[in-house]
Short mmCIF file of C-alpha atoms and ligand atoms in Angstrom, two decimals:
data_model
loop_
_atom_site.label_atom_id
_atom_site.label_comp_id
_atom_site.label_asym_id
_atom_site.label_seq_id
_atom_site.Cartn_x
_atom_site.Cartn_y
_atom_site.Cartn_z
CA MET A 8 11.48 -0.44 -16.71
CA THR A 9 12.25 3.22 -18.51
CA GLY A 10 9.58 3.90 -20.82
CA GLY A 11 5.69 4.50 -20.16
CA ARG A 12 3.76 7.19 -18.09
CA PRO A 13 5.19 7.90 -14.66
CA TYR A 14 3.19 6.33 -11.63
CA TYR A 15 4.73 7.37 -8.48
CA LEU A 16 3.09 5.95 -5.23
CA THR A 17 4.22 5.73 -1.42
CA THR A 18 3.45 4.49 1.54
CA PRO A 19 3.30 6.20 5.21
CA ILE A 20 7.07 6.19 6.12
CA TYR A 21 6.34 3.87 9.43
CA TYR A 22 7.90 5.15 13.07
CA VAL A 23 10.42 3.21 14.50
CA ASN A 24 9.20 3.62 18.24
CA ASP A 25 8.38 0.42 17.57
CA ALA A 26 8.33 -2.93 15.44
CA PRO A 27 6.40 -3.55 12.25
CA HIS A 28 3.32 -5.14 12.65
CA ILE A 29 0.16 -6.62 10.45
CA GLY A 30 -0.95 -3.30 10.16
CA HIS A 31 2.51 -2.29 8.26
CA ALA A 32 2.62 -4.59 6.51
CA TYR A 33 -1.22 -4.06 5.18
CA THR A 34 -0.28 -0.80 3.71
CA THR A 35 3.13 -1.82 2.29
CA VAL A 36 1.63 -5.19 0.60
CA ALA A 37 -1.31 -3.14 -1.03
CA CYS A 38 0.79 -0.57 -2.48
CA ASP A 39 3.40 -3.09 -3.47
CA ALA A 40 0.13 -5.16 -5.88
CA LEU A 41 -0.57 -1.76 -7.24
CA ALA A 42 3.37 -0.66 -8.30
CA ARG A 43 3.25 -4.41 -9.59
CA PHE A 44 0.17 -3.83 -11.38
CA MET A 45 1.07 -0.45 -12.98
CA ARG A 46 4.78 -2.13 -14.00
CA LEU A 47 2.83 -5.27 -15.67
CA ASP A 48 0.84 -2.45 -17.35
CA GLY A 49 3.59 -0.67 -18.81
CA ARG A 50 4.00 2.36 -16.49
CA ARG A 51 7.12 3.62 -15.06
CA VAL A 52 6.98 3.13 -11.65
CA ARG A 53 8.66 4.61 -8.61
CA PHE A 54 7.10 2.96 -5.32
CA LEU A 55 8.52 4.66 -2.11
CA THR A 56 8.37 3.62 1.31
CA GLY A 57 10.65 4.11 4.51
CA THR A 58 10.80 5.19 7.92
CA ASP A 59 10.04 8.48 10.01
CA GLU A 60 12.57 8.77 13.02
CA HIS A 61 12.33 12.12 14.38
CA GLY A 62 10.41 13.82 16.95
CA GLN A 63 9.67 12.80 20.71
CA LYS A 64 7.96 9.53 20.92
CA VAL A 65 11.20 8.10 19.18
CA GLU A 66 13.61 10.08 21.62
CA LYS A 67 11.60 8.81 24.40
CA SER A 68 11.65 4.94 22.92
CA ALA A 69 15.39 5.14 22.61
CA ARG A 70 15.87 6.24 25.83
CA ALA A 71 13.34 3.37 27.56
CA ALA A 72 15.89 1.18 25.49
CA GLY A 73 18.98 2.49 27.13
CA MET A 74 20.08 3.63 23.78
CA ASP A 75 21.31 6.11 21.99
CA PRO A 76 17.99 7.58 19.46
CA GLN A 77 20.62 7.23 16.25
CA SER A 78 21.47 3.81 16.91
CA PHE A 79 17.91 3.15 18.03
CA CYS A 80 16.45 4.30 14.65
CA ASP A 81 19.40 2.40 12.71
CA ARG A 82 18.28 -1.02 14.20
CA VAL A 83 14.32 -0.45 14.38
CA SER A 84 14.55 1.07 11.02
CA GLN A 85 16.10 -2.21 9.27
CA SER A 86 13.22 -4.07 10.59
CA PHE A 87 11.13 -2.28 8.53
CA ARG A 88 13.77 -2.99 5.35
CA GLU A 89 13.77 -6.73 5.98
CA ILE A 90 9.59 -6.30 5.08
CA ARG A 91 10.96 -5.71 1.62
CA THR A 92 12.11 -9.63 1.60
CA LEU A 93 9.78 -11.01 4.14
CA LEU A 94 6.46 -10.00 2.42
CA ASN A 95 8.14 -9.81 -1.12
CA ILE A 96 7.82 -6.01 -1.18
CA SER A 97 9.29 -4.48 -4.71
CA ASN A 98 9.80 -1.15 -3.51
CA ASP A 99 12.35 1.30 -5.68
CA ASP A 100 13.52 3.20 -2.59
CA PHE A 101 13.89 3.58 1.42
CA ILE A 102 13.48 6.80 2.89
CA ARG A 103 14.89 7.67 6.34
CA THR A 104 14.10 11.14 7.61
CA THR A 105 17.63 10.85 9.10
CA ASP A 106 18.77 10.59 6.06
CA PRO A 107 21.28 13.64 4.96
CA ARG A 108 19.68 14.02 1.72
CA HIS A 109 16.24 13.92 3.43
CA ILE A 110 17.44 16.94 6.08
CA ARG A 111 18.36 18.88 3.71
CA GLY A 112 15.36 19.07 1.54
CA VAL A 113 13.30 19.81 4.95
CA GLN A 114 15.77 22.37 5.75
CA ALA A 115 15.44 23.94 2.05
CA LEU A 116 11.33 23.64 2.43
CA TRP A 117 11.15 25.36 5.66
CA GLU A 118 13.50 28.68 3.88
CA GLU A 119 11.19 28.35 1.06
CA LEU A 120 7.96 28.62 3.27
CA GLN A 121 10.04 31.52 5.39
CA ARG A 122 10.61 33.44 2.07
CA ARG A 123 7.32 33.09 1.43
CA ASP A 124 6.21 34.70 4.75
CA GLN A 125 4.42 31.31 5.26
CA ILE A 126 5.99 30.79 8.97
CA TYR A 127 6.47 33.00 11.89
CA LEU A 128 7.73 33.19 15.36
CA GLY A 129 4.76 33.17 18.16
CA ARG A 130 4.58 31.57 21.34
CA PHE A 131 2.19 27.81 21.73
CA ALA A 132 0.00 27.32 24.25
CA GLY A 133 -2.16 24.07 23.98
CA TRP A 134 -2.48 20.45 24.36
CA TYR A 135 -0.15 17.85 22.50
CA SER A 136 -0.20 13.80 22.60
CA VAL A 137 3.26 12.57 22.38
CA ARG A 138 2.07 9.10 20.84
CA ASP A 139 -0.15 10.82 18.25
CA GLU A 140 2.92 13.81 17.33
CA ALA A 141 -0.39 15.91 17.40
CA PHE A 142 -1.82 19.56 19.00
CA TYR A 143 -5.38 18.74 19.79
CA GLU A 144 -8.01 21.85 20.77
CA GLU A 145 -9.27 21.47 23.79
CA SER A 146 -12.46 21.24 22.39
CA GLU A 147 -11.33 18.20 20.73
CA LEU A 148 -10.79 16.49 23.86
CA VAL A 149 -12.54 13.66 25.35
CA GLY A 150 -12.42 13.32 29.01
CA GLY A 151 -9.29 14.71 29.50
CA LYS A 152 -7.78 12.53 26.55
CA ALA A 153 -7.14 13.55 22.69
CA PRO A 154 -9.87 11.85 20.54
CA THR A 155 -7.80 8.98 19.61
CA GLY A 156 -7.81 8.04 23.43
CA ALA A 157 -4.15 8.95 23.53
CA ASP A 158 -2.92 10.87 27.03
CA VAL A 159 -2.31 15.04 26.21
CA GLU A 160 0.20 17.45 28.14
CA TRP A 161 0.01 21.04 28.35
CA VAL A 162 2.65 22.46 26.57
CA GLU A 163 4.01 26.29 26.44
CA GLU A 164 6.67 27.46 24.55
CA GLU A 165 7.99 29.41 21.74
CA ASN A 166 7.34 27.87 18.26
CA TYR A 167 7.08 28.90 14.86
CA PHE A 168 3.80 28.73 13.28
CA PHE A 169 2.75 27.82 9.85
CA ARG A 170 -0.17 30.15 8.27
CA LEU A 171 -2.57 27.61 7.89
CA SER A 172 -5.44 29.65 8.83
CA ALA A 173 -4.54 31.49 5.76
CA TRP A 174 -5.47 28.09 3.36
CA GLN A 175 -9.03 27.19 4.32
CA ASP A 176 -10.23 28.61 1.24
CA ARG A 177 -7.89 27.37 -1.32
CA LEU A 178 -8.02 24.10 0.68
CA LEU A 179 -11.74 24.14 0.07
CA GLN A 180 -11.69 25.24 -3.55
CA PHE A 181 -8.92 22.13 -4.29
CA TYR A 182 -10.77 19.29 -2.93
CA ASP A 183 -14.00 20.71 -5.19
CA LYS A 184 -11.86 20.67 -8.01
CA ASN A 185 -10.46 17.61 -7.39
CA PRO A 186 -13.03 15.27 -6.01
CA ASP A 187 -10.89 12.12 -6.46
CA PHE A 188 -8.27 13.94 -4.05
CA ILE A 189 -9.45 11.89 -1.28
CA ALA A 190 -11.20 8.17 -0.94
CA PRO A 191 -13.21 6.86 0.23
CA GLN A 192 -16.18 9.48 0.10
CA ALA A 193 -16.52 9.09 3.78
CA ARG A 194 -13.10 9.89 4.31
CA ARG A 195 -13.66 12.91 1.89
CA ASN A 196 -16.33 14.30 3.72
CA GLU A 197 -14.80 14.43 6.93
CA VAL A 198 -11.63 16.66 5.99
CA VAL A 199 -13.82 18.49 4.47
CA SER A 200 -16.20 19.27 7.49
CA PHE A 201 -13.10 19.58 9.24
CA VAL A 202 -11.55 22.79 7.06
CA ARG A 203 -15.17 24.19 6.61
CA GLY A 204 -14.88 24.18 10.26
CA GLY A 205 -12.32 27.01 10.45
CA LEU A 206 -8.63 26.09 10.58
CA ARG A 207 -5.82 27.68 12.75
CA ASP A 208 -2.16 28.50 12.24
CA LEU A 209 0.03 25.20 13.00
CA SER A 210 2.82 24.88 15.24
CA VAL A 211 5.52 23.69 13.43
CA SER A 212 8.71 23.50 15.49
CA ARG A 213 9.62 22.73 18.82
CA THR A 214 11.88 23.58 21.62
CA SER A 215 11.53 21.15 24.54
CA PHE A 216 13.55 18.31 22.65
CA SER A 217 16.18 18.12 19.90
CA TRP A 218 16.19 15.04 18.27
CA GLY A 219 14.92 16.37 15.09
CA VAL A 220 15.78 18.44 12.19
CA PRO A 221 17.51 21.80 13.41
CA VAL A 222 15.62 25.08 12.07
CA PRO A 223 17.29 26.74 9.81
CA GLY A 224 19.11 30.14 10.99
CA ASP A 225 17.46 29.24 14.80
CA PRO A 226 18.90 25.86 15.84
CA LYS A 227 17.40 25.52 19.27
CA HIS A 228 14.03 24.59 17.17
CA VAL A 229 13.71 21.81 15.76
CA VAL A 230 10.97 21.51 12.48
CA TYR A 231 7.92 19.58 13.70
CA VAL A 232 7.79 15.66 13.24
CA TRP A 233 5.08 16.02 10.56
CA LEU A 234 6.47 18.70 8.44
CA ASP A 235 9.41 17.01 8.48
CA ALA A 236 7.90 13.31 7.55
CA LEU A 237 5.43 14.54 5.19
CA ALA A 238 8.44 16.00 3.14
CA ASN A 239 10.16 12.80 2.58
CA TYR A 240 7.23 12.48 -0.25
CA ILE A 241 9.22 15.29 -2.37
CA THR A 242 12.76 14.88 -0.63
CA ALA A 243 13.16 11.56 -1.61
CA LEU A 244 12.75 12.39 -5.23
CA GLY A 245 15.88 15.01 -5.05
CA TYR A 246 13.60 18.14 -4.37
CA PRO A 247 14.99 21.00 -3.71
CA GLU A 248 16.36 20.24 -7.19
CA THR A 249 12.52 20.37 -8.84
CA GLU A 250 13.16 21.32 -12.55
CA SER A 251 15.11 18.14 -13.60
CA GLY A 252 15.41 14.62 -12.01
CA ASP A 253 13.20 12.51 -10.11
CA TYR A 254 11.25 15.41 -8.79
CA ALA A 255 10.68 16.53 -12.75
CA THR A 256 9.34 13.10 -13.45
CA PHE A 257 7.31 11.72 -10.64
CA TRP A 258 5.67 14.75 -8.83
CA PRO A 259 2.99 15.13 -8.17
CA ALA A 260 2.34 11.65 -6.85
CA ASP A 261 -0.27 9.54 -8.19
CA LEU A 262 -1.25 8.20 -4.86
CA HIS A 263 -0.03 8.52 -1.15
CA MET A 264 -1.67 5.18 0.61
CA VAL A 265 -2.16 5.52 4.40
CA GLY A 266 -4.75 4.28 7.31
CA LYS A 267 -7.17 6.48 7.74
CA ASP A 268 -5.64 7.88 10.94
CA ILE A 269 -3.63 9.85 9.54
CA ILE A 270 -5.80 11.37 6.83
CA ARG A 271 -5.59 14.77 8.30
CA PHE A 272 -1.71 15.32 8.04
CA HIS A 273 -2.15 14.30 4.13
CA CYS A 274 -5.28 15.83 3.33
CA VAL A 275 -5.05 19.08 4.95
CA TYR A 276 -1.58 20.09 6.22
CA TRP A 277 0.68 18.29 3.49
CA PRO A 278 -1.05 20.15 0.57
CA ALA A 279 -1.22 23.30 2.44
CA PHE A 280 2.39 23.37 3.19
CA LEU A 281 2.75 22.40 -0.67
CA MET A 282 0.72 25.49 -1.99
CA ALA A 283 2.13 27.30 0.33
CA ALA A 284 5.84 26.54 -1.26
CA GLU A 285 4.40 26.79 -4.92
CA LEU A 286 4.45 23.26 -5.44
CA ALA A 287 2.04 20.99 -6.74
CA PRO A 288 -0.19 18.55 -4.00
CA PRO A 289 -0.08 15.39 -4.91
CA LYS A 290 -3.12 13.62 -7.28
CA ARG A 291 -4.71 11.19 -4.62
CA VAL A 292 -4.55 10.31 -1.11
CA PHE A 293 -6.40 6.69 -0.14
CA ALA A 294 -7.52 5.89 3.57
CA HIS A 295 -7.29 2.56 4.32
CA GLY A 296 -9.30 0.85 6.95
CA TRP A 297 -7.96 -0.49 10.36
CA TRP A 298 -7.32 -4.25 11.19
CA THR A 299 -8.50 -5.24 14.66
CA VAL A 300 -6.89 -9.06 15.19
CA GLU A 301 -9.36 -11.82 16.27
CA GLY A 302 -12.12 -8.96 17.19
CA GLN A 303 -9.40 -7.18 19.43
CA LYS A 304 -7.61 -3.54 18.88
CA MET A 305 -3.50 -4.58 18.39
CA SER A 306 -2.19 -3.20 21.75
CA LYS A 307 0.84 -3.16 24.07
CA SER A 308 -1.49 -4.08 26.72
CA LEU A 309 -3.02 -6.96 25.14
CA GLY A 310 0.38 -8.07 23.89
CA ASN A 311 -1.83 -8.79 20.12
CA PHE A 312 0.69 -6.86 17.95
CA ILE A 313 1.35 -9.83 15.07
CA PRO A 314 4.80 -9.25 13.57
CA PRO A 315 4.54 -9.86 9.83
CA GLN A 316 7.46 -12.81 10.05
CA LYS A 317 4.88 -14.73 12.17
CA LEU A 318 2.33 -14.64 9.43
CA VAL A 319 4.65 -15.74 6.40
CA SER A 320 5.99 -18.55 8.36
CA GLN A 321 2.29 -19.93 9.33
CA TYR A 322 0.81 -19.37 5.86
CA GLY A 323 3.46 -18.33 3.36
CA VAL A 324 3.79 -14.87 2.17
CA ASP A 325 1.44 -15.22 -0.91
CA ALA A 326 -1.38 -16.48 1.01
CA VAL A 327 -0.71 -13.41 3.66
CA ARG A 328 -1.00 -11.00 0.53
CA TYR A 329 -3.92 -12.22 -0.87
CA PHE A 330 -5.89 -12.54 2.57
CA MET A 331 -4.93 -9.01 2.99
CA LEU A 332 -6.29 -7.70 -0.08
CA ARG A 333 -9.27 -9.93 -0.55
CA GLU A 334 -10.99 -10.30 2.91
CA LEU A 335 -11.88 -6.57 3.32
CA PRO A 336 -13.35 -3.89 0.66
CA PHE A 337 -10.63 -1.55 0.58
CA GLY A 338 -11.25 1.43 2.90
CA SER A 339 -13.06 -0.22 5.25
CA ASP A 340 -12.03 -1.76 8.64
CA GLY A 341 -11.69 -5.95 9.32
CA ASP A 342 -10.94 -8.33 11.79
CA PHE A 343 -7.63 -11.08 10.88
CA SER A 344 -8.33 -14.03 12.21
CA HIS A 345 -6.67 -17.63 11.69
CA ARG A 346 -10.31 -18.99 10.72
CA ALA A 347 -10.88 -16.19 8.19
CA MET A 348 -7.59 -16.91 6.90
CA VAL A 349 -7.41 -20.58 6.57
CA GLY A 350 -10.69 -20.08 4.95
CA ARG A 351 -9.27 -18.26 2.06
CA ILE A 352 -6.43 -20.18 1.75
CA ASN A 353 -7.93 -23.65 1.36
CA SER A 354 -11.14 -22.29 -0.76
CA ASP A 355 -10.09 -19.35 -2.88
CA LEU A 356 -6.61 -20.38 -3.16
CA ALA A 357 -6.03 -24.23 -2.73
CA ASN A 358 -9.72 -25.60 -4.49
CA ASP A 359 -10.80 -23.06 -6.42
CA PHE A 360 -7.50 -21.76 -8.51
CA GLY A 361 -4.79 -24.24 -7.51
CA ASN A 362 -7.28 -27.03 -8.28
CA LEU A 363 -7.81 -25.74 -11.84
CA ALA A 364 -4.07 -25.76 -12.62
CA GLN A 365 -3.56 -28.93 -11.01
CA ARG A 366 -5.88 -30.84 -12.27
CA VAL A 367 -5.22 -29.45 -15.83
CA LEU A 368 -1.76 -29.22 -16.28
CA SER A 369 -1.58 -32.78 -14.47
CA PHE A 370 -4.23 -34.10 -17.24
CA ILE A 371 -1.94 -32.77 -20.11
CA ASN A 372 1.60 -34.50 -18.17
CA LYS A 373 -0.10 -37.56 -18.13
CA ASN A 374 -2.54 -38.34 -20.84
CA ALA A 375 -1.55 -35.05 -23.76
CA GLY A 376 1.83 -35.87 -24.40
CA ALA A 377 3.02 -33.12 -21.57
CA GLN A 378 2.93 -30.10 -24.50
CA VAL A 379 0.48 -27.54 -25.20
CA PRO A 380 -2.32 -28.96 -27.01
CA GLN A 381 -3.09 -28.46 -30.42
CA PRO A 382 -6.43 -26.95 -30.59
CA GLY A 383 -9.58 -27.57 -33.19
CA ALA A 384 -12.64 -25.14 -34.00
CA TYR A 385 -13.75 -23.84 -30.94
CA ALA A 386 -17.27 -24.45 -30.18
CA GLU A 387 -19.53 -22.26 -28.41
CA PRO A 388 -18.41 -22.62 -24.59
CA ASP A 389 -14.35 -22.65 -25.55
CA ARG A 390 -15.18 -18.94 -27.08
CA LEU A 391 -17.63 -18.01 -24.22
CA LEU A 392 -14.82 -18.79 -21.48
CA LEU A 393 -11.93 -17.41 -23.92
CA GLN A 394 -13.98 -13.98 -23.98
CA MET A 395 -14.33 -14.13 -20.15
CA ALA A 396 -10.85 -14.44 -19.72
CA SER A 397 -9.82 -11.94 -22.33
CA SER A 398 -12.27 -9.05 -21.15
CA LEU A 399 -10.22 -9.32 -17.38
CA LEU A 400 -7.82 -6.44 -17.90
CA PRO A 401 -10.09 -4.06 -19.24
CA SER A 402 -12.55 -4.71 -15.98
CA VAL A 403 -9.89 -4.95 -13.38
CA ARG A 404 -7.48 -2.33 -14.17
CA PRO A 405 -10.06 0.25 -13.18
CA CYS A 406 -10.17 -1.82 -9.89
CA PHE A 407 -6.86 -1.03 -9.54
CA GLU A 408 -6.29 2.40 -10.57
CA ARG A 409 -9.07 3.58 -7.70
CA GLN A 410 -7.60 0.86 -5.18
CA GLN A 411 -10.61 -1.57 -5.25
CA PHE A 412 -8.62 -4.74 -4.94
CA HIS A 413 -10.97 -6.77 -3.65
CA HIS A 414 -13.12 -5.96 -6.40
CA ALA A 415 -10.49 -6.77 -8.80
CA LEU A 416 -10.18 -10.24 -7.36
CA GLU A 417 -13.65 -11.08 -7.26
CA LEU A 418 -13.33 -10.88 -11.34
CA ILE A 419 -10.50 -12.48 -11.76
CA TRP A 420 -12.03 -15.42 -9.19
CA GLY A 421 -15.29 -15.44 -11.14
CA VAL A 422 -13.06 -16.23 -14.24
CA ILE A 423 -11.78 -19.21 -12.24
CA ALA A 424 -15.11 -20.58 -11.31
CA GLU A 425 -16.22 -20.56 -14.41
CA ALA A 426 -13.63 -22.23 -15.79
CA ASN A 427 -14.18 -25.23 -13.07
CA ARG A 428 -17.13 -25.20 -14.44
CA TYR A 429 -15.88 -25.70 -17.71
CA VAL A 430 -13.81 -28.67 -16.84
CA ASP A 431 -16.95 -30.37 -15.31
CA ALA A 432 -19.00 -29.76 -17.97
CA GLN A 433 -16.11 -30.48 -20.98
CA ALA A 434 -14.95 -33.78 -18.94
CA PRO A 435 -11.75 -33.98 -20.74
CA TRP A 436 -10.95 -37.43 -18.98
CA ALA A 437 -14.44 -38.83 -21.01
CA LEU A 438 -13.66 -37.46 -24.46
CA ARG A 439 -9.44 -39.22 -23.91
CA LYS A 440 -11.24 -42.31 -25.97
CA THR A 441 -14.10 -41.05 -27.36
CA ASP A 442 -12.82 -37.49 -28.83
CA PRO A 443 -9.12 -36.62 -28.38
CA ALA A 444 -9.17 -33.70 -30.90
CA ARG A 445 -12.09 -32.21 -29.17
CA MET A 446 -10.17 -33.09 -25.99
CA ALA A 447 -7.43 -31.27 -26.98
CA THR A 448 -9.07 -28.37 -27.60
CA VAL A 449 -10.86 -28.08 -24.08
CA LEU A 450 -7.35 -28.46 -22.68
CA TYR A 451 -6.16 -25.74 -24.57
CA VAL A 452 -8.85 -22.96 -23.78
CA LEU A 453 -7.88 -24.19 -20.33
CA VAL A 454 -4.35 -23.58 -20.59
CA GLU A 455 -5.09 -20.03 -21.87
CA VAL A 456 -7.37 -19.28 -19.12
CA VAL A 457 -4.82 -20.69 -16.62
CA ARG A 458 -2.32 -18.51 -18.45
CA HIS A 459 -4.30 -15.41 -18.46
CA VAL A 460 -5.59 -15.41 -14.50
CA ALA A 461 -1.52 -16.20 -13.88
CA ILE A 462 -0.61 -13.40 -15.91
CA LEU A 463 -3.22 -11.23 -13.86
CA VAL A 464 -2.82 -12.37 -10.35
CA GLN A 465 1.09 -11.85 -10.06
CA PRO A 466 0.57 -8.50 -8.46
CA VAL A 467 -0.96 -10.22 -5.42
CA VAL A 468 0.68 -13.70 -5.33
CA PRO A 469 3.96 -13.19 -7.13
CA GLU A 470 5.68 -16.36 -6.07
CA ALA A 471 2.77 -18.51 -6.52
CA ALA A 472 2.03 -16.46 -9.88
CA ALA A 473 5.59 -17.31 -11.52
CA LYS A 474 5.99 -20.72 -10.57
CA LEU A 475 2.49 -21.33 -12.41
CA LEU A 476 4.04 -19.21 -15.56
CA ASP A 477 6.89 -21.56 -15.35
CA GLN A 478 4.79 -24.72 -15.33
CA LEU A 479 3.15 -23.25 -18.66
CA ALA A 480 6.53 -22.34 -20.26
CA VAL A 481 5.89 -18.89 -20.57
CA PRO A 482 9.32 -16.86 -20.87
CA ALA A 483 9.76 -14.23 -18.57
CA GLU A 484 9.85 -11.27 -20.62
CA ARG A 485 6.28 -12.52 -21.84
CA ARG A 486 4.23 -12.00 -18.49
CA GLY A 487 3.06 -8.43 -19.17
CA PHE A 488 -0.14 -7.07 -19.59
CA SER A 489 0.73 -6.54 -23.25
CA ALA A 490 1.47 -10.38 -24.08
CA LEU A 491 -2.56 -11.73 -22.60
CA ASP A 492 -3.41 -10.89 -26.05
CA GLU A 493 -0.76 -13.78 -27.71
CA ARG A 494 -1.26 -17.50 -27.22
CA LEU A 495 0.92 -20.37 -26.33
CA VAL A 496 2.11 -22.14 -28.71
CA PRO A 497 0.97 -25.90 -29.39
CA GLY A 498 3.54 -28.26 -29.22
CA THR A 499 5.73 -25.92 -26.46
CA ALA A 500 6.59 -28.74 -24.04
CA LEU A 501 5.31 -28.57 -20.15
CA PRO A 502 7.78 -29.37 -17.23
CA LYS A 503 6.19 -31.65 -15.04
CA PRO A 504 3.62 -29.54 -12.65
CA THR A 505 3.36 -29.36 -9.27
CA GLY A 506 1.11 -27.63 -6.74
CA VAL A 507 1.50 -24.02 -5.88
CA PHE A 508 -1.34 -23.55 -3.39
CA PRO A 509 -0.95 -26.18 -1.14
CA ARG A 510 -3.64 -26.73 1.41
CA TYR A 511 -3.59 -25.27 4.85
CA VAL A 512 -3.56 -28.28 7.47
CA GLU A 513 -4.20 -27.39 10.97
CA ALA A 514 -1.02 -29.16 13.44
CA ALA A 515 -2.80 -32.03 15.07
CA GLU A 516 -3.04 -31.09 18.67
CA THR A 517 0.11 -31.96 20.85
CA SER A 518 -0.56 -32.24 24.63
O1 LIG B 15 1.74 7.45 11.58
N1 LIG B 15 -4.72 -1.68 10.63
O2 LIG B 15 3.60 6.27 11.42
P1 LIG B 15 3.17 4.66 11.92
C1 LIG B 15 -4.27 -0.55 9.57
N2 LIG B 15 4.54 8.22 11.00
N3 LIG B 15 -3.35 0.04 9.29
C2 LIG B 15 -2.43 0.00 10.15
C3 LIG B 15 -2.89 -0.08 11.64
C4 LIG B 15 -3.73 -1.19 11.86
N4 LIG B 15 -4.00 -2.19 13.05
N5 LIG B 15 -1.96 0.12 12.11
C5 LIG B 15 -0.95 0.65 11.43
C6 LIG B 15 2.83 7.75 11.49
N6 LIG B 15 -1.41 0.72 10.44
C7 LIG B 15 3.92 7.86 11.00
C8 LIG B 15 3.47 8.51 9.16
S1 LIG B 15 3.60 9.82 6.79
C9 LIG B 15 4.61 11.50 6.28
C10 LIG B 15 4.43 9.77 8.49
C11 LIG B 15 -0.48 1.82 9.53
O3 LIG B 15 4.22 3.90 12.29
C12 LIG B 15 -1.56 2.51 8.51
O4 LIG B 15 -1.19 2.79 6.98
O5 LIG B 15 2.03 5.03 13.01
C13 LIG B 15 -1.52 3.82 9.42
O6 LIG B 15 -1.31 4.64 8.43
C14 LIG B 15 0.17 3.55 9.79
O7 LIG B 15 0.49 2.05 9.79
C15 LIG B 15 0.57 4.20 10.77
O8 LIG B 15 1.95 4.20 11.37
#
């Protein structure tokens, strides 16, 4: 789409030290649903994801795999790229921090910061965690480890420093003026109190390894992996070119979606780097919660990282996407269990939505000439149900704008429940003999409601929604939100329906 107000959203760029798992899939699916929603709503969307390939952690993993870092990154980055097909992700761009366009942009940002006297050479002595790629104060350590539980090592080396301490007041003013910058509220409070507690200058280069972007003019240093990584959000838009092209169109980003683990980098360091380079900070950072698996933290030692391939082959792509966005209030932590997944598939998808669509469409196919029925005058219950369906978009839109996916789905499923009650109350099968004209009106109301719902769920379950819209004979160009106000044309032939949400049946135990 070329017209429309721009909307730029990003996932974190994922470390290539490990293969993708459901945590990565979660952030990417949430962004994808939002990107699709905005496109259907007429926005000009740029949706970026990618991989974070530099730093000591990746260098170590490459060595452990017996590979040179570049070949190692090429291999793992490819597995993150494959998520696109696997989970039906509609990203517009995929950036790698080893891309020449990115390296150029990072060096330009460094030079800009240096030119503005925001970087100086000093000596670092402190604690560093390779797993978190983060520095910690002595006072932050818990039992000799990072607050995240990661091991730390004592590092002393010549480093460049960014004058973060000088930005404390301006950051606090920025948060104050932009109450929506950090969501949810609890994360906002956490960031504000961290900054109020005082900021120290931040070490932004390393000399003890070489897998990174060389510091311009001093190549024995590589740029700190977080300064390198955060810059992806602008280098993908063509930074340092800011006057024209994608940067001019899409920056500042409407949303950086991240997990709660990396909020400090996105809400403190990133806006400070940008303000120091006289660039606009992003409009919003949303930090979602953390998944555990069957009640346990995901970890290498437990071997319970679920690869997205496994989920998709077991449950299907739409079911996985729906589950992720419906199961938890977006922002809260939650548990990924087989039982909960099957519950959602069989009750919300198969029983509520699938059954509604299937019984209406097969009834029309068998008993109403396999075409869109001709409605007569509407009765009160018809008007009420149609009204509920057409008021969905105005109530669902603010939920998406505020990343309240679960709430948007609750509202849509409220209409599905109402439509199921309406089928039972109006009993079209009984009307077939007693009042065929009334039967046609009831069926028309129902296909209209199914069309509304199918259009609105496209961002979350794109494959099933497309199949359903095919079965309603809705042409591809009439599937955007601006087509919601239109009506199905009576007499349009409808193809033979097939179920779009199969029930999940447990495989029989084999011994
Ligand atoms: O932090 N539950 O990359 P990363 C929910 N390269 N989300 C999870 C999760 C879980 N259990 N585990 C991971 C990095 N995630 C940096 C980012 S951005 C400039 C650089 C998701 O590979 C969540 O979005 O460790 C989290 O923030 C991200 O993966 C961390 O990915």
